[in-house]
PDB file of C-alpha atoms in Angstrom:
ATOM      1  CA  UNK A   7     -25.275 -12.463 -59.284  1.00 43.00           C
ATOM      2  CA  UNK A   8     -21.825 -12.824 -58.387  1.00 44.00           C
ATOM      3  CA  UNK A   9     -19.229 -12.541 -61.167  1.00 45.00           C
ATOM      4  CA  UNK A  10     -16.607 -15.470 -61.648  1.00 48.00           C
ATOM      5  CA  UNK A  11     -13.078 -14.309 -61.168  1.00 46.00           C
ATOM      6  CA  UNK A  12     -10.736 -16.050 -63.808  1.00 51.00           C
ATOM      7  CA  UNK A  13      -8.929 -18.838 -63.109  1.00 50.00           C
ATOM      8  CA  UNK A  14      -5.415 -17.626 -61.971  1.00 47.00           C
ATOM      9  CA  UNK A  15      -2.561 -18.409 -64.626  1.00 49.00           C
ATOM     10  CA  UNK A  16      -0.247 -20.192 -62.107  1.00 49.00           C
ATOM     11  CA  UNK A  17      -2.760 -21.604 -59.847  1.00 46.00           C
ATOM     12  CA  UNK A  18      -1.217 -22.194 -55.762  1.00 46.00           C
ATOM     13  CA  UNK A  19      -2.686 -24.097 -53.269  1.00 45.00           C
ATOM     14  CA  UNK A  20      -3.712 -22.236 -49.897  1.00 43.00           C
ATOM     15  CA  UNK A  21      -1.900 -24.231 -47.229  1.00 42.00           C
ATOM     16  CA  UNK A  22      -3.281 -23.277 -44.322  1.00 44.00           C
ATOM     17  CA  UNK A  23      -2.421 -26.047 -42.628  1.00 42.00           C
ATOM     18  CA  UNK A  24       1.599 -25.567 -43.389  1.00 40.00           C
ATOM     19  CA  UNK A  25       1.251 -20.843 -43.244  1.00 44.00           C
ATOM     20  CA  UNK A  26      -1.207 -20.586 -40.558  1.00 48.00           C
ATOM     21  CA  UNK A  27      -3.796 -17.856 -40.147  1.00 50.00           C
ATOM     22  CA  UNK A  28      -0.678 -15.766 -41.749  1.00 52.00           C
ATOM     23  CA  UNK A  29      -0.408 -17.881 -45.172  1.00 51.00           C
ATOM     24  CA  UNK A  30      -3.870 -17.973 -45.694  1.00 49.00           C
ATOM     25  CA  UNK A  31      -3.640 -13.847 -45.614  1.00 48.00           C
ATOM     26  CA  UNK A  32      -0.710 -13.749 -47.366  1.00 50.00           C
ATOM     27  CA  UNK A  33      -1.647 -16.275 -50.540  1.00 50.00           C
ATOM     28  CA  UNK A  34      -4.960 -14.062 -51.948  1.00 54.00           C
ATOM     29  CA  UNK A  35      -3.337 -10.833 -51.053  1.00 51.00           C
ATOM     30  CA  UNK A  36      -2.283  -9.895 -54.891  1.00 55.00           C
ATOM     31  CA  UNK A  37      -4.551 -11.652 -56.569  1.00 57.00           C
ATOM     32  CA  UNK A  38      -7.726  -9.617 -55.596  1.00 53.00           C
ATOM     33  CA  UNK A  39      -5.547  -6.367 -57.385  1.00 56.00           C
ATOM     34  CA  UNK A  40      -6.800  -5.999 -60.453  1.00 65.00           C
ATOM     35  CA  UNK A  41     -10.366  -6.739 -59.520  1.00 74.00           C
ATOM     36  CA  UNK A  42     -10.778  -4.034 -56.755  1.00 80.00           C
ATOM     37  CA  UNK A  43     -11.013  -6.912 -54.034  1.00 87.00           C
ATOM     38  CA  UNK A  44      -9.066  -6.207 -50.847  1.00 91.00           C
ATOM     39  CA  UNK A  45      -8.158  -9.441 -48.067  1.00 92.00           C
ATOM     40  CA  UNK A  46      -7.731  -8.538 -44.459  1.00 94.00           C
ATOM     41  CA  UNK A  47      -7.026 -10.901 -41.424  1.00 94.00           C
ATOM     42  CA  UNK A  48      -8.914 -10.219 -38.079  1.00 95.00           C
ATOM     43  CA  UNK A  49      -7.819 -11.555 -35.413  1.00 94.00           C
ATOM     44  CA  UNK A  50     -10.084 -11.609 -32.260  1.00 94.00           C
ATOM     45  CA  UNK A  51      -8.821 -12.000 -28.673  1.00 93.00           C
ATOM     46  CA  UNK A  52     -10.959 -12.352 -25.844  1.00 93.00           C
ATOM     47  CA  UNK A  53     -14.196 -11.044 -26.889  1.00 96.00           C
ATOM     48  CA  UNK A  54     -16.869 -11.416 -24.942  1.00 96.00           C
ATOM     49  CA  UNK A  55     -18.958 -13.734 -26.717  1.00 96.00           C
ATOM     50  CA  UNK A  56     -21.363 -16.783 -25.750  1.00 96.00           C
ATOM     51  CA  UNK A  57     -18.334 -19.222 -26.481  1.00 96.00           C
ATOM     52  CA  UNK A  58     -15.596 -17.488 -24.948  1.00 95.00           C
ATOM     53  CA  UNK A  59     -18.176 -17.343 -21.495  1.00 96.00           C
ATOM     54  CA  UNK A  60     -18.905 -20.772 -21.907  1.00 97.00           C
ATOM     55  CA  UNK A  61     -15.015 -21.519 -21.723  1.00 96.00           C
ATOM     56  CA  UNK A  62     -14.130 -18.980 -18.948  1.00 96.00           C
ATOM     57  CA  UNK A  63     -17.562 -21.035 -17.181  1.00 97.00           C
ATOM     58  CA  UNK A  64     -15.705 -24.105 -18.012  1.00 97.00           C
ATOM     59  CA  UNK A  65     -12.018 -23.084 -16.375  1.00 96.00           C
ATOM     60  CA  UNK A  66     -13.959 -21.856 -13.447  1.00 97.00           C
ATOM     61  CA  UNK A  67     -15.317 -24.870 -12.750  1.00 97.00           C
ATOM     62  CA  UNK A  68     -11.876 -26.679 -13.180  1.00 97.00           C
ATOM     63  CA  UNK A  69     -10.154 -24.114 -10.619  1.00 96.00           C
ATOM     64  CA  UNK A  70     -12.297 -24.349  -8.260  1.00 97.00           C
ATOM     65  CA  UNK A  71     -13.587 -20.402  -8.576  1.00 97.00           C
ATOM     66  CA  UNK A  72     -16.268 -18.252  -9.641  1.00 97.00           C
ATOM     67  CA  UNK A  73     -17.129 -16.708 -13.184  1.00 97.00           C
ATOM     68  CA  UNK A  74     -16.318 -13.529 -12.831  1.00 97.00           C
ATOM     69  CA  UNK A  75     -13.166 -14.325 -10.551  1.00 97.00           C
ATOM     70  CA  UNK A  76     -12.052 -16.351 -13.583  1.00 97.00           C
ATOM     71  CA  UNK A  77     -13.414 -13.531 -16.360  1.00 97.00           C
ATOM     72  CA  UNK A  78     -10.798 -10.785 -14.223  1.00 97.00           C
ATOM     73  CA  UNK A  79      -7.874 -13.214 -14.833  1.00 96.00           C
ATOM     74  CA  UNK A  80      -8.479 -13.343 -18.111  1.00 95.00           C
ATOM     75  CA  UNK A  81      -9.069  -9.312 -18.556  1.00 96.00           C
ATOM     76  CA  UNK A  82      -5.945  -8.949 -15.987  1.00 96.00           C
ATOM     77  CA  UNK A  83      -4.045 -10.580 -19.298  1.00 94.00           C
ATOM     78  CA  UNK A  84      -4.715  -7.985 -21.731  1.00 94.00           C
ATOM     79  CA  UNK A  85      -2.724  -4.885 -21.804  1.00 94.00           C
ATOM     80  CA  UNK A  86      -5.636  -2.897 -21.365  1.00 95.00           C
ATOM     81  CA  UNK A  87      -7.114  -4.804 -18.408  1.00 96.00           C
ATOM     82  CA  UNK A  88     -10.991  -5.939 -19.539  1.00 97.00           C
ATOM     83  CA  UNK A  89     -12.695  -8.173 -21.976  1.00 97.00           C
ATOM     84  CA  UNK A  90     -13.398  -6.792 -25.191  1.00 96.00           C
ATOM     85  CA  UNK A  91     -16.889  -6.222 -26.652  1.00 97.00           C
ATOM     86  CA  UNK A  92     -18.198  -7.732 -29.424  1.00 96.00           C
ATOM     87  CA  UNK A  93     -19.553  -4.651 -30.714  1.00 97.00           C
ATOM     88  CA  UNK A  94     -15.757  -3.777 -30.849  1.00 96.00           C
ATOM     89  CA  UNK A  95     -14.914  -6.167 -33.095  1.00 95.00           C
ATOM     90  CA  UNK A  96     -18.015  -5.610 -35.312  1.00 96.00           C
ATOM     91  CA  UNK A  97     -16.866  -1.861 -35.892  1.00 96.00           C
ATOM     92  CA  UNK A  98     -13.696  -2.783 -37.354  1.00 96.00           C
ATOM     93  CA  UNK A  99     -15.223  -5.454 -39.901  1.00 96.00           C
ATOM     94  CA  UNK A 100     -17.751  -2.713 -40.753  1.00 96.00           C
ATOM     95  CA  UNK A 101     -15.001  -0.601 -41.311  1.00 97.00           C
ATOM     96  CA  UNK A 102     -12.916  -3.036 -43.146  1.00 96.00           C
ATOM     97  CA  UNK A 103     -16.057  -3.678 -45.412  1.00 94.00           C
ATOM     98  CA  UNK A 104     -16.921   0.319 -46.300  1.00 95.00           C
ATOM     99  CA  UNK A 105     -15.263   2.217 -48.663  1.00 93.00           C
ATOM    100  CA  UNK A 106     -13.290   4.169 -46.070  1.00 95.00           C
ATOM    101  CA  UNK A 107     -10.568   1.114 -45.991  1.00 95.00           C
ATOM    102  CA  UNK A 108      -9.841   1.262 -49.713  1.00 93.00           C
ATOM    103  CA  UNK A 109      -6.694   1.300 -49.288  1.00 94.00           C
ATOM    104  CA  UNK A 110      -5.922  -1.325 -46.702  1.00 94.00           C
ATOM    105  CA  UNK A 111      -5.237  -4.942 -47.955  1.00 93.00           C
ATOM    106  CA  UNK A 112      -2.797  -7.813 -47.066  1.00 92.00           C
ATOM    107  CA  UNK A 113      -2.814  -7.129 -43.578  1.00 92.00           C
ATOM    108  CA  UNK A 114      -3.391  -8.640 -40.172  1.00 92.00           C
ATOM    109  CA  UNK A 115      -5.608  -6.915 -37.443  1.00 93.00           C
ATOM    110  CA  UNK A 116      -5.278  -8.309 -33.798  1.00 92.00           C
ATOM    111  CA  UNK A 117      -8.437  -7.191 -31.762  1.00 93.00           C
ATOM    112  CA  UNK A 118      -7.225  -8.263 -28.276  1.00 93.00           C
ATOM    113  CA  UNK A 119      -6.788  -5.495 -26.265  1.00 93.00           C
ATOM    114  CA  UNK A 120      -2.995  -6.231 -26.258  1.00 91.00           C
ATOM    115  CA  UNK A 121      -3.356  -9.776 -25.350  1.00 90.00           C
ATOM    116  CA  UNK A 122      -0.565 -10.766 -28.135  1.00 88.00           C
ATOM    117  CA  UNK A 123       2.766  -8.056 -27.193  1.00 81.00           C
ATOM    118  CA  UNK A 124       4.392  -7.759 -30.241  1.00 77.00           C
ATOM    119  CA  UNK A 125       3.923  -6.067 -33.541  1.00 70.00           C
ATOM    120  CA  UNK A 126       2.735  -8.128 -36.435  1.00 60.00           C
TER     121      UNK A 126
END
């Protein structure tokens, strides 16, 4: 069974159409508090997944060049030079889900290899 969380006093809207990815993080982050719940952003970059292959398959076609000539472009844009794994991603939400991240909430995680340069 999953207990009901009480309605919040001053109820706000998640507008993730006018925050982004960021104001959807942002609008939970205190209210989980006093119930022990913790709200984390992950953000994946190019993982290599069935979709993301089916895109790079896609672009190939449109350029004129083969898969994997297309797949090194797109690990040539990371700062780390290759396509990230899926099992990659999967640690860090396993992670993020144990009791060994108690005491991160509120925050954003960019798994990309250093696709995005900047700090969040």
């Amino acid at each position: 069974m999953v207990p009901r969380l009480p309605a919040d006093p001053q109820p706000r809207p998640l507008r993730g159409d006018a925050h982004g990815r960021g104001g959807v993080r942002e609008e939970p982050r205190g209210r989980g508090r006093p119930r022990g719940i913790l709200v984390n952003n992950v953000c994946p970059g190019s993982i290599l997944t069935e979709r993301m292959l089916s895109n790079v398959t896609a672009r190939a076609k449109e350029l004129g060049i083969s898969v994997p000539d297309a797949l090194a472009q797109r690990a040539a844009e990371t700062a780390v030079g290759r396509i990230g794994d899926p099992k990659e991603m999967a640690y860090l939400v396993a992670f993020l889900a144990s009791s060994r991240s108690s005491y991160i909430t509120g925050t954003t995680l960019l798994v990309d290899g250093g696709l995005v340069r900047s700090v969040l």
